[in-house]
Amino acid sequence: VSELRAEAARIARDLRRHLERGHAEPGGELLARGARAAARGPAVEARTRASATPAAGRAVVDPRPDPAAVRAALPPEVDLFGKPLAPATHFPTAVAEPDVVQVRTAGVHPIDPAARLALTERSLPVLSEVAVEARACTLCALCSTRTQAVPGVGSALSGIVFVGEAPGSEEDRRGEPFVGRAGELLTRIIKAMDDAQLIPGVRLSRDTVYICNVLKCRPPENRNPLPHEVESCAPYLRRQLAALQPRVICCLGKFAAELLVGVKGSIGGLRGKVYRYEGAKLIVTYHPAFLLRSPTYKRPVWEDMQLLAREYQTD
Ligand code: SF4
């Protein structure tokens, strides 16, 4: 069994490297080997896929392999980074059908590439206006301890926004969110989503998603945000979200979830459900900093990213 696991992990690593080198040629031997190893059989073929928005009426030629076959080629015993998974103990291995918590009263923000591009351009002046204001902001006492404010990074291009809690020391020093160890992990998660083509036809990277925090300034010693700090800073986040018009918001940790979902609770209780924020769907998952301390939670986080991808593709 251990030899099989090692072989499966090796194939997954090779597969990811191969995908990184130009997303694998159609019918590549490596993919076929991975598929055989996973005993799921189907040969992998590139294909012409319809645009994610049928209404757009365009077909795009995606040279990458069929995402379903890529996912099938990944051995199930390996996590999103190709490492063997520890046996699940306190969380389910299958994703339950999510509860949609709020009534869907309005449509979801657009997925059409042309509309996303127009949104991206329209959002830029607002995002830079928020950044300028946050950097000069003195609405709460964190202005006196920060090195600089950390407004956000990325774009409206994909329609996905990740919202964390507050900048840490590295973010405070560099003025960019999620660039410390937890940030590197978030970047790897986004890359893993792209490698697995969780959302076919939509490239995912730090440039195509938007990444920001509830608080734009670092709390001393990385303590938790205080209620009046969240209240003072929240309008900046709300203006960013209004400009970005995301299709799906992913709250990383309880402070973002409590602010945007409007209910208190543990992440374990909040995740696995689909909420609404304005015209966006919203899901909740664990903060990458928590994941660094508790790596066994990679599995539920990956399930949450799969939920995000499914919700992204449906209205
Ligand atoms: S945390 Fe927000 S409200 Fe407080 S000073 Fe920074 S930008 Fe202003």
mmCIF file of C-alpha atoms and ligand atoms in Angstrom:
data_model
loop_
_atom_site.group_PDB
_atom_site.id
_atom_site.type_symbol
_atom_site.label_atom_id
_atom_site.label_comp_id
_atom_site.label_asym_id
_atom_site.label_seq_id
_atom_site.Cartn_x
_atom_site.Cartn_y
_atom_site.Cartn_z
ATOM 1 C CA VAL A 1 0.000 0.000 0.000
ATOM 2 C CA SER A 2 2.793 2.408 0.866
ATOM 3 C CA GLU A 3 4.487 1.718 -2.479
ATOM 4 C CA LEU A 4 1.209 2.410 -4.297
ATOM 5 C CA ARG A 5 0.774 5.651 -2.344
ATOM 6 C CA ALA A 6 4.333 6.718 -3.138
ATOM 7 C CA GLU A 7 3.762 5.935 -6.813
ATOM 8 C CA ALA A 8 0.483 7.870 -6.802
ATOM 9 C CA ALA A 9 2.161 10.862 -5.136
ATOM 10 C CA ARG A 10 5.003 10.739 -7.667
ATOM 11 C CA ILE A 11 2.560 10.659 -10.591
ATOM 12 C CA ALA A 12 0.622 13.595 -9.145
ATOM 13 C CA ARG A 13 3.835 15.599 -8.750
ATOM 14 C CA ASP A 14 4.887 14.774 -12.319
ATOM 15 C CA LEU A 15 1.416 15.680 -13.536
ATOM 16 C CA ARG A 16 1.502 19.071 -11.880
ATOM 17 C CA ARG A 17 4.988 19.816 -13.218
ATOM 18 C CA HIS A 18 3.822 18.770 -16.658
ATOM 19 C CA LEU A 19 0.738 20.990 -16.474
ATOM 20 C CA GLU A 20 2.887 23.893 -15.325
ATOM 21 C CA ARG A 21 5.033 23.489 -18.424
ATOM 22 C CA GLY A 22 2.251 24.623 -20.683
ATOM 23 C CA HIS A 23 -0.663 22.613 -19.475
ATOM 24 C CA ALA A 24 0.264 19.307 -21.094
ATOM 25 C CA GLU A 25 -0.106 18.320 -24.696
ATOM 26 C CA PRO A 26 -3.386 16.632 -25.647
ATOM 27 C CA GLY A 27 -3.432 12.951 -24.806
ATOM 28 C CA GLY A 28 -0.097 13.229 -22.997
ATOM 29 C CA GLU A 29 1.416 9.992 -21.763
ATOM 30 C CA LEU A 30 1.805 11.446 -18.282
ATOM 31 C CA LEU A 31 -1.897 12.142 -17.979
ATOM 32 C CA ALA A 32 -2.734 8.727 -19.329
ATOM 33 C CA ARG A 33 -0.411 7.159 -16.747
ATOM 34 C CA GLY A 34 -2.055 9.179 -13.988
ATOM 35 C CA ALA A 35 -5.466 8.093 -15.190
ATOM 36 C CA ARG A 36 -4.399 4.451 -15.233
ATOM 37 C CA ALA A 37 -2.885 4.794 -11.766
ATOM 38 C CA ALA A 38 -6.122 6.162 -10.443
ATOM 39 C CA ALA A 39 -7.892 3.260 -12.139
ATOM 40 C CA ARG A 40 -10.407 5.627 -13.593
ATOM 41 C CA GLY A 41 -9.564 4.872 -17.103
ATOM 42 C CA PRO A 42 -10.500 7.621 -19.485
ATOM 43 C CA ALA A 43 -7.778 8.735 -21.830
ATOM 44 C CA VAL A 44 -7.259 12.449 -21.683
ATOM 45 C CA GLU A 45 -7.978 14.411 -24.772
ATOM 46 C CA ALA A 46 -7.866 18.088 -25.453
ATOM 47 C CA ARG A 47 -11.051 19.439 -26.820
ATOM 48 C CA THR A 48 -12.806 22.535 -27.923
ATOM 49 C CA ARG A 49 -14.942 23.781 -25.105
ATOM 50 C CA ALA A 50 -17.780 26.224 -25.276
ATOM 51 C CA SER A 51 -17.336 29.557 -23.565
ATOM 52 C CA ALA A 52 -18.361 29.575 -19.911
ATOM 53 C CA THR A 53 -21.299 31.765 -20.858
ATOM 54 C CA PRO A 54 -23.490 30.182 -23.473
ATOM 55 C CA ALA A 55 -25.219 33.522 -23.965
ATOM 56 C CA ALA A 56 -21.961 34.972 -25.170
ATOM 57 C CA GLY A 57 -22.295 32.647 -28.138
ATOM 58 C CA ARG A 58 -18.590 32.225 -28.546
ATOM 59 C CA ALA A 59 -16.514 29.088 -28.528
ATOM 60 C CA VAL A 60 -12.989 29.231 -27.225
ATOM 61 C CA VAL A 61 -10.326 26.679 -28.050
ATOM 62 C CA ASP A 62 -8.808 25.653 -24.775
ATOM 63 C CA PRO A 63 -5.600 23.723 -25.466
ATOM 64 C CA ARG A 64 -5.581 22.279 -21.995
ATOM 65 C CA PRO A 65 -6.853 18.762 -21.291
ATOM 66 C CA ASP A 66 -10.403 18.045 -20.216
ATOM 67 C CA PRO A 67 -10.628 19.223 -16.559
ATOM 68 C CA ALA A 68 -12.771 16.263 -15.528
ATOM 69 C CA ALA A 69 -10.126 13.895 -16.850
ATOM 70 C CA VAL A 70 -7.357 15.877 -15.140
ATOM 71 C CA ARG A 71 -9.191 15.630 -11.840
ATOM 72 C CA ALA A 72 -9.843 11.943 -12.413
ATOM 73 C CA ALA A 73 -6.133 11.467 -13.069
ATOM 74 C CA LEU A 74 -5.226 12.788 -9.646
ATOM 75 C CA PRO A 75 -4.960 9.908 -7.198
ATOM 76 C CA PRO A 76 -7.496 10.411 -4.414
ATOM 77 C CA GLU A 77 -4.958 9.687 -1.681
ATOM 78 C CA VAL A 78 -3.006 12.834 -2.506
ATOM 79 C CA ASP A 79 -3.802 16.353 -1.369
ATOM 80 C CA LEU A 80 -3.881 19.485 -3.496
ATOM 81 C CA PHE A 81 -0.105 19.820 -3.237
ATOM 82 C CA GLY A 82 0.601 16.195 -4.211
ATOM 83 C CA LYS A 83 1.334 15.062 -0.653
ATOM 84 C CA PRO A 84 -0.185 11.883 0.798
ATOM 85 C CA LEU A 85 -3.296 12.637 2.804
ATOM 86 C CA ALA A 86 -3.644 11.670 6.422
ATOM 87 C CA PRO A 87 -6.753 9.572 6.978
ATOM 88 C CA ALA A 88 -9.780 11.795 7.607
ATOM 89 C CA THR A 89 -11.036 11.596 11.149
ATOM 90 C CA HIS A 90 -13.298 14.439 12.163
ATOM 91 C CA PHE A 91 -14.527 15.733 8.827
ATOM 92 C CA PRO A 92 -16.329 14.064 5.948
ATOM 93 C CA THR A 93 -14.454 13.109 2.804
ATOM 94 C CA ALA A 94 -17.384 13.919 0.539
ATOM 95 C CA VAL A 95 -18.798 17.384 0.124
ATOM 96 C CA ALA A 96 -22.436 17.519 1.117
ATOM 97 C CA GLU A 97 -24.802 19.504 -1.049
ATOM 98 C CA PRO A 98 -24.469 23.056 0.232
ATOM 99 C CA ASP A 99 -27.279 24.871 1.959
ATOM 100 C CA VAL A 100 -28.165 28.126 0.279
ATOM 101 C CA VAL A 101 -28.747 30.263 3.285
ATOM 102 C CA GLN A 102 -30.224 33.417 1.883
ATOM 103 C CA VAL A 103 -33.018 33.604 -0.639
ATOM 104 C CA ARG A 104 -31.702 34.327 -4.082
ATOM 105 C CA THR A 105 -33.418 37.552 -4.959
ATOM 106 C CA ALA A 106 -31.042 38.898 -7.561
ATOM 107 C CA GLY A 107 -28.859 37.533 -10.326
ATOM 108 C CA VAL A 108 -25.206 36.811 -9.825
ATOM 109 C CA HIS A 109 -22.620 39.250 -11.175
ATOM 110 C CA PRO A 110 -21.492 38.388 -14.721
ATOM 111 C CA ILE A 111 -19.149 35.612 -15.811
ATOM 112 C CA ASP A 112 -18.839 36.659 -19.464
ATOM 113 C CA PRO A 113 -15.154 37.455 -20.229
ATOM 114 C CA ALA A 114 -15.984 40.701 -22.058
ATOM 115 C CA ALA A 115 -18.167 41.886 -19.174
ATOM 116 C CA ARG A 116 -15.450 40.955 -16.665
ATOM 117 C CA LEU A 117 -12.880 42.893 -18.667
ATOM 118 C CA ALA A 118 -15.125 45.964 -18.750
ATOM 119 C CA LEU A 119 -15.719 45.607 -15.009
ATOM 120 C CA THR A 120 -11.986 45.328 -14.419
ATOM 121 C CA GLU A 121 -11.385 48.609 -16.222
ATOM 122 C CA ARG A 122 -14.282 50.344 -14.475
ATOM 123 C CA SER A 123 -13.128 49.173 -11.051
ATOM 124 C CA LEU A 124 -9.608 50.562 -11.292
ATOM 125 C CA PRO A 125 -10.377 54.211 -10.410
ATOM 126 C CA VAL A 126 -12.458 53.139 -7.390
ATOM 127 C CA LEU A 127 -9.820 50.688 -6.178
ATOM 128 C CA SER A 128 -7.058 53.258 -6.427
ATOM 129 C CA GLU A 129 -9.280 55.870 -4.739
ATOM 130 C CA VAL A 130 -9.863 53.458 -1.821
ATOM 131 C CA ALA A 131 -6.122 52.732 -1.666
ATOM 132 C CA VAL A 132 -5.225 56.426 -1.499
ATOM 133 C CA GLU A 133 -7.820 57.059 1.218
ATOM 134 C CA ALA A 134 -6.786 54.030 3.288
ATOM 135 C CA ARG A 135 -3.138 55.041 3.170
ATOM 136 C CA ALA A 136 -4.053 58.441 4.603
ATOM 137 C CA CYS A 137 -6.773 57.148 6.944
ATOM 138 C CA THR A 138 -6.794 58.058 10.622
ATOM 139 C CA LEU A 139 -10.249 56.723 11.499
ATOM 140 C CA CYS A 140 -8.926 54.295 14.104
ATOM 141 C CA ALA A 141 -5.840 54.025 16.301
ATOM 142 C CA LEU A 142 -4.160 51.486 14.019
ATOM 143 C CA CYS A 143 -2.981 54.416 11.898
ATOM 144 C CA SER A 144 -0.439 55.239 14.607
ATOM 145 C CA THR A 145 1.139 51.748 14.699
ATOM 146 C CA ARG A 146 1.096 50.784 11.015
ATOM 147 C CA THR A 147 4.064 51.135 8.692
ATOM 148 C CA GLN A 148 1.628 51.569 5.825
ATOM 149 C CA ALA A 149 -1.934 50.599 4.961
ATOM 150 C CA VAL A 150 -2.498 47.460 2.862
ATOM 151 C CA PRO A 151 -5.548 48.078 0.633
ATOM 152 C CA GLY A 152 -5.575 45.033 -1.667
ATOM 153 C CA VAL A 153 -4.079 43.426 -4.761
ATOM 154 C CA GLY A 154 -5.356 41.777 -7.944
ATOM 155 C CA SER A 155 -8.231 42.549 -10.256
ATOM 156 C CA ALA A 156 -11.899 41.931 -11.054
ATOM 157 C CA LEU A 157 -10.958 39.779 -14.045
ATOM 158 C CA SER A 158 -11.939 36.345 -12.732
ATOM 159 C CA GLY A 159 -14.748 37.587 -10.488
ATOM 160 C CA ILE A 160 -13.342 35.905 -7.382
ATOM 161 C CA VAL A 161 -12.378 37.834 -4.243
ATOM 162 C CA PHE A 162 -10.579 36.425 -1.194
ATOM 163 C CA VAL A 163 -11.129 38.429 2.006
ATOM 164 C CA GLY A 164 -8.891 37.832 5.007
ATOM 165 C CA GLU A 165 -8.650 39.391 8.431
ATOM 166 C CA ALA A 166 -5.847 41.972 8.660
ATOM 167 C CA PRO A 167 -2.278 42.500 7.433
ATOM 168 C CA GLY A 168 0.571 40.805 9.295
ATOM 169 C CA SER A 169 4.110 42.074 9.755
ATOM 170 C CA GLU A 170 5.336 41.183 6.245
ATOM 171 C CA GLU A 171 2.242 42.717 4.670
ATOM 172 C CA ASP A 172 2.676 45.856 6.810
ATOM 173 C CA ARG A 173 6.297 46.112 5.637
ATOM 174 C CA ARG A 174 5.575 45.533 1.931
ATOM 175 C CA GLY A 175 2.134 47.132 1.603
ATOM 176 C CA GLU A 176 0.655 44.030 -0.082
ATOM 177 C CA PRO A 177 -1.809 41.532 1.436
ATOM 178 C CA PHE A 178 -1.034 37.829 1.910
ATOM 179 C CA VAL A 179 2.704 37.892 1.180
ATOM 180 C CA GLY A 180 3.952 36.189 4.369
ATOM 181 C CA ARG A 181 3.877 32.433 4.966
ATOM 182 C CA ALA A 182 0.079 32.324 5.056
ATOM 183 C CA GLY A 183 0.025 34.389 1.865
ATOM 184 C CA GLU A 184 2.343 31.949 0.128
ATOM 185 C CA LEU A 185 -0.040 29.166 1.073
ATOM 186 C CA LEU A 186 -3.005 31.114 -0.349
ATOM 187 C CA THR A 187 -1.048 31.665 -3.572
ATOM 188 C CA ARG A 188 -0.392 27.898 -3.766
ATOM 189 C CA ILE A 189 -4.075 27.158 -3.227
ATOM 190 C CA ILE A 190 -5.033 29.519 -6.062
ATOM 191 C CA LYS A 191 -2.407 27.892 -8.285
ATOM 192 C CA ALA A 192 -3.662 24.420 -7.369
ATOM 193 C CA MET A 193 -7.185 25.513 -8.375
ATOM 194 C CA ASP A 194 -5.817 26.717 -11.697
ATOM 195 C CA ASP A 195 -3.762 23.552 -12.257
ATOM 196 C CA ALA A 196 -6.805 21.388 -11.575
ATOM 197 C CA GLN A 197 -8.896 23.665 -13.839
ATOM 198 C CA LEU A 198 -11.622 23.833 -11.245
ATOM 199 C CA ILE A 199 -13.225 26.576 -13.336
ATOM 200 C CA PRO A 200 -12.630 25.605 -16.979
ATOM 201 C CA GLY A 201 -11.646 28.515 -19.203
ATOM 202 C CA VAL A 202 -10.953 30.872 -16.280
ATOM 203 C CA ARG A 203 -7.326 31.436 -15.370
ATOM 204 C CA LEU A 204 -6.745 31.848 -11.655
ATOM 205 C CA SER A 205 -3.752 33.708 -10.247
ATOM 206 C CA ARG A 206 -2.995 36.559 -7.873
ATOM 207 C CA ASP A 207 -3.506 38.873 -10.870
ATOM 208 C CA THR A 208 -6.932 37.619 -11.908
ATOM 209 C CA VAL A 209 -8.486 37.308 -8.423
ATOM 210 C CA TYR A 210 -8.659 40.124 -5.860
ATOM 211 C CA ILE A 211 -7.114 39.655 -2.401
ATOM 212 C CA CYS A 212 -7.757 41.983 0.525
ATOM 213 C CA ASN A 213 -8.556 42.110 4.235
ATOM 214 C CA VAL A 214 -11.271 43.418 6.516
ATOM 215 C CA LEU A 215 -8.745 45.732 8.198
ATOM 216 C CA LYS A 216 -6.368 47.677 6.007
ATOM 217 C CA CYS A 217 -3.830 48.273 8.816
ATOM 218 C CA ARG A 218 -1.942 45.775 10.948
ATOM 219 C CA PRO A 219 -3.099 45.344 14.563
ATOM 220 C CA PRO A 220 -0.116 45.382 16.952
ATOM 221 C CA GLU A 221 1.312 41.901 17.646
ATOM 222 C CA ASN A 222 -1.218 40.521 15.147
ATOM 223 C CA ARG A 223 -3.958 40.623 17.761
ATOM 224 C CA ASN A 224 -7.570 40.119 16.699
ATOM 225 C CA PRO A 225 -9.376 43.112 15.167
ATOM 226 C CA LEU A 226 -11.490 45.057 17.666
ATOM 227 C CA PRO A 227 -15.168 45.708 16.874
ATOM 228 C CA HIS A 228 -14.759 49.482 16.478
ATOM 229 C CA GLU A 229 -11.773 48.919 14.128
ATOM 230 C CA VAL A 230 -13.868 46.613 11.941
ATOM 231 C CA GLU A 231 -16.709 49.128 11.973
ATOM 232 C CA SER A 232 -14.390 51.984 10.970
ATOM 233 C CA CYS A 233 -12.652 50.061 8.213
ATOM 234 C CA ALA A 234 -15.564 48.083 6.733
ATOM 235 C CA PRO A 235 -16.680 50.857 4.332
ATOM 236 C CA TYR A 236 -13.395 50.510 2.431
ATOM 237 C CA LEU A 237 -14.012 46.788 1.896
ATOM 238 C CA ARG A 238 -17.635 47.383 0.913
ATOM 239 C CA ARG A 239 -16.565 49.968 -1.683
ATOM 240 C CA GLN A 240 -13.968 47.551 -3.059
ATOM 241 C CA LEU A 241 -16.573 44.787 -3.379
ATOM 242 C CA ALA A 242 -19.071 47.155 -5.010
ATOM 243 C CA ALA A 243 -16.473 48.075 -7.629
ATOM 244 C CA LEU A 244 -15.223 44.512 -8.191
ATOM 245 C CA GLN A 245 -18.709 42.966 -8.506
ATOM 246 C CA PRO A 246 -17.352 39.493 -7.733
ATOM 247 C CA ARG A 247 -19.194 36.382 -8.700
ATOM 248 C CA VAL A 248 -17.937 34.537 -5.629
ATOM 249 C CA ILE A 249 -16.441 35.944 -2.421
ATOM 250 C CA CYS A 250 -14.361 33.593 -0.302
ATOM 251 C CA CYS A 251 -14.101 34.630 3.343
ATOM 252 C CA LEU A 252 -10.853 33.429 4.904
ATOM 253 C CA GLY A 253 -11.486 33.074 8.621
ATOM 254 C CA LYS A 254 -14.124 34.226 11.041
ATOM 255 C CA PHE A 255 -13.689 38.022 10.949
ATOM 256 C CA ALA A 256 -14.398 38.320 7.236
ATOM 257 C CA ALA A 257 -17.224 35.793 7.555
ATOM 258 C CA GLU A 258 -18.863 37.552 10.492
ATOM 259 C CA LEU A 259 -18.703 40.935 8.761
ATOM 260 C CA LEU A 260 -19.989 39.870 5.350
ATOM 261 C CA VAL A 261 -22.331 37.035 6.336
ATOM 262 C CA GLY A 262 -23.624 38.987 9.310
ATOM 263 C CA VAL A 263 -23.758 36.050 11.721
ATOM 264 C CA LYS A 264 -21.358 34.856 14.375
ATOM 265 C CA GLY A 265 -20.130 31.279 14.502
ATOM 266 C CA SER A 266 -17.215 28.933 14.113
ATOM 267 C CA ILE A 267 -15.718 28.365 10.682
ATOM 268 C CA GLY A 268 -16.645 24.698 11.039
ATOM 269 C CA GLY A 269 -20.276 25.757 11.368
ATOM 270 C CA LEU A 270 -20.211 28.444 8.665
ATOM 271 C CA ARG A 271 -18.386 26.572 5.909
ATOM 272 C CA GLY A 272 -20.076 24.245 3.427
ATOM 273 C CA LYS A 273 -22.925 26.707 2.878
ATOM 274 C CA VAL A 274 -23.540 29.291 0.180
ATOM 275 C CA TYR A 275 -24.462 32.796 1.302
ATOM 276 C CA ARG A 276 -25.300 35.921 -0.643
ATOM 277 C CA TYR A 277 -23.603 39.297 -0.459
ATOM 278 C CA GLU A 278 -25.175 41.818 -2.816
ATOM 279 C CA GLY A 279 -24.897 40.192 -6.288
ATOM 280 C CA ALA A 280 -22.197 37.743 -5.230
ATOM 281 C CA LYS A 281 -22.264 34.261 -3.809
ATOM 282 C CA LEU A 282 -20.216 33.907 -0.671
ATOM 283 C CA ILE A 283 -18.513 30.932 0.910
ATOM 284 C CA VAL A 284 -16.450 30.592 4.069
ATOM 285 C CA THR A 285 -13.275 28.621 4.696
ATOM 286 C CA TYR A 286 -10.360 28.450 7.102
ATOM 287 C CA HIS A 287 -7.706 31.188 7.107
ATOM 288 C CA PRO A 288 -4.385 30.020 5.572
ATOM 289 C CA ALA A 289 -2.612 30.971 8.821
ATOM 290 C CA PHE A 290 -4.796 28.389 10.600
ATOM 291 C CA LEU A 291 -3.962 25.899 7.865
ATOM 292 C CA LEU A 292 -0.258 26.373 8.559
ATOM 293 C CA ARG A 293 -0.864 25.406 12.175
ATOM 294 C CA SER A 294 -3.309 22.601 11.338
ATOM 295 C CA PRO A 295 -2.316 21.027 7.989
ATOM 296 C CA THR A 296 -4.929 18.280 8.283
ATOM 297 C CA TYR A 297 -7.505 20.940 7.376
ATOM 298 C CA LYS A 298 -6.162 21.076 3.815
ATOM 299 C CA ARG A 299 -8.809 18.558 2.860
ATOM 300 C CA PRO A 300 -11.834 20.651 3.962
ATOM 301 C CA VAL A 301 -10.236 23.754 2.420
ATOM 302 C CA TRP A 302 -9.868 21.932 -0.893
ATOM 303 C CA GLU A 303 -13.505 20.842 -0.632
ATOM 304 C CA ASP A 304 -14.413 24.506 -0.075
ATOM 305 C CA MET A 305 -12.474 25.512 -3.203
ATOM 306 C CA GLN A 306 -14.401 22.871 -5.151
ATOM 307 C CA LEU A 307 -17.635 24.310 -3.761
ATOM 308 C CA LEU A 308 -16.480 27.794 -4.822
ATOM 309 C CA ALA A 309 -15.823 26.522 -8.344
ATOM 310 C CA ARG A 310 -19.203 24.793 -8.613
ATOM 311 C CA GLU A 311 -21.075 27.853 -7.399
ATOM 312 C CA TYR A 312 -19.085 30.082 -9.752
ATOM 313 C CA GLN A 313 -20.349 28.092 -12.715
ATOM 314 C CA THR A 314 -24.034 28.173 -11.800
ATOM 315 C CA ASP A 315 -26.538 30.997 -11.326
HETATM 316 S S1 SF4 B 1 -7.541 50.049 9.979
HETATM 317 FE FE1 SF4 B 1 -8.911 50.992 8.483
HETATM 318 S S2 SF4 B 1 -10.092 52.494 9.663
HETATM 319 FE FE2 SF4 B 1 -8.249 51.992 10.878
HETATM 320 S S3 SF4 B 1 -6.722 53.525 10.269
HETATM 321 FE FE3 SF4 B 1 -6.408 51.727 8.959
HETATM 322 S S4 SF4 B 1 -7.607 52.170 7.119
HETATM 323 FE FE4 SF4 B 1 -8.338 53.567 8.732
#
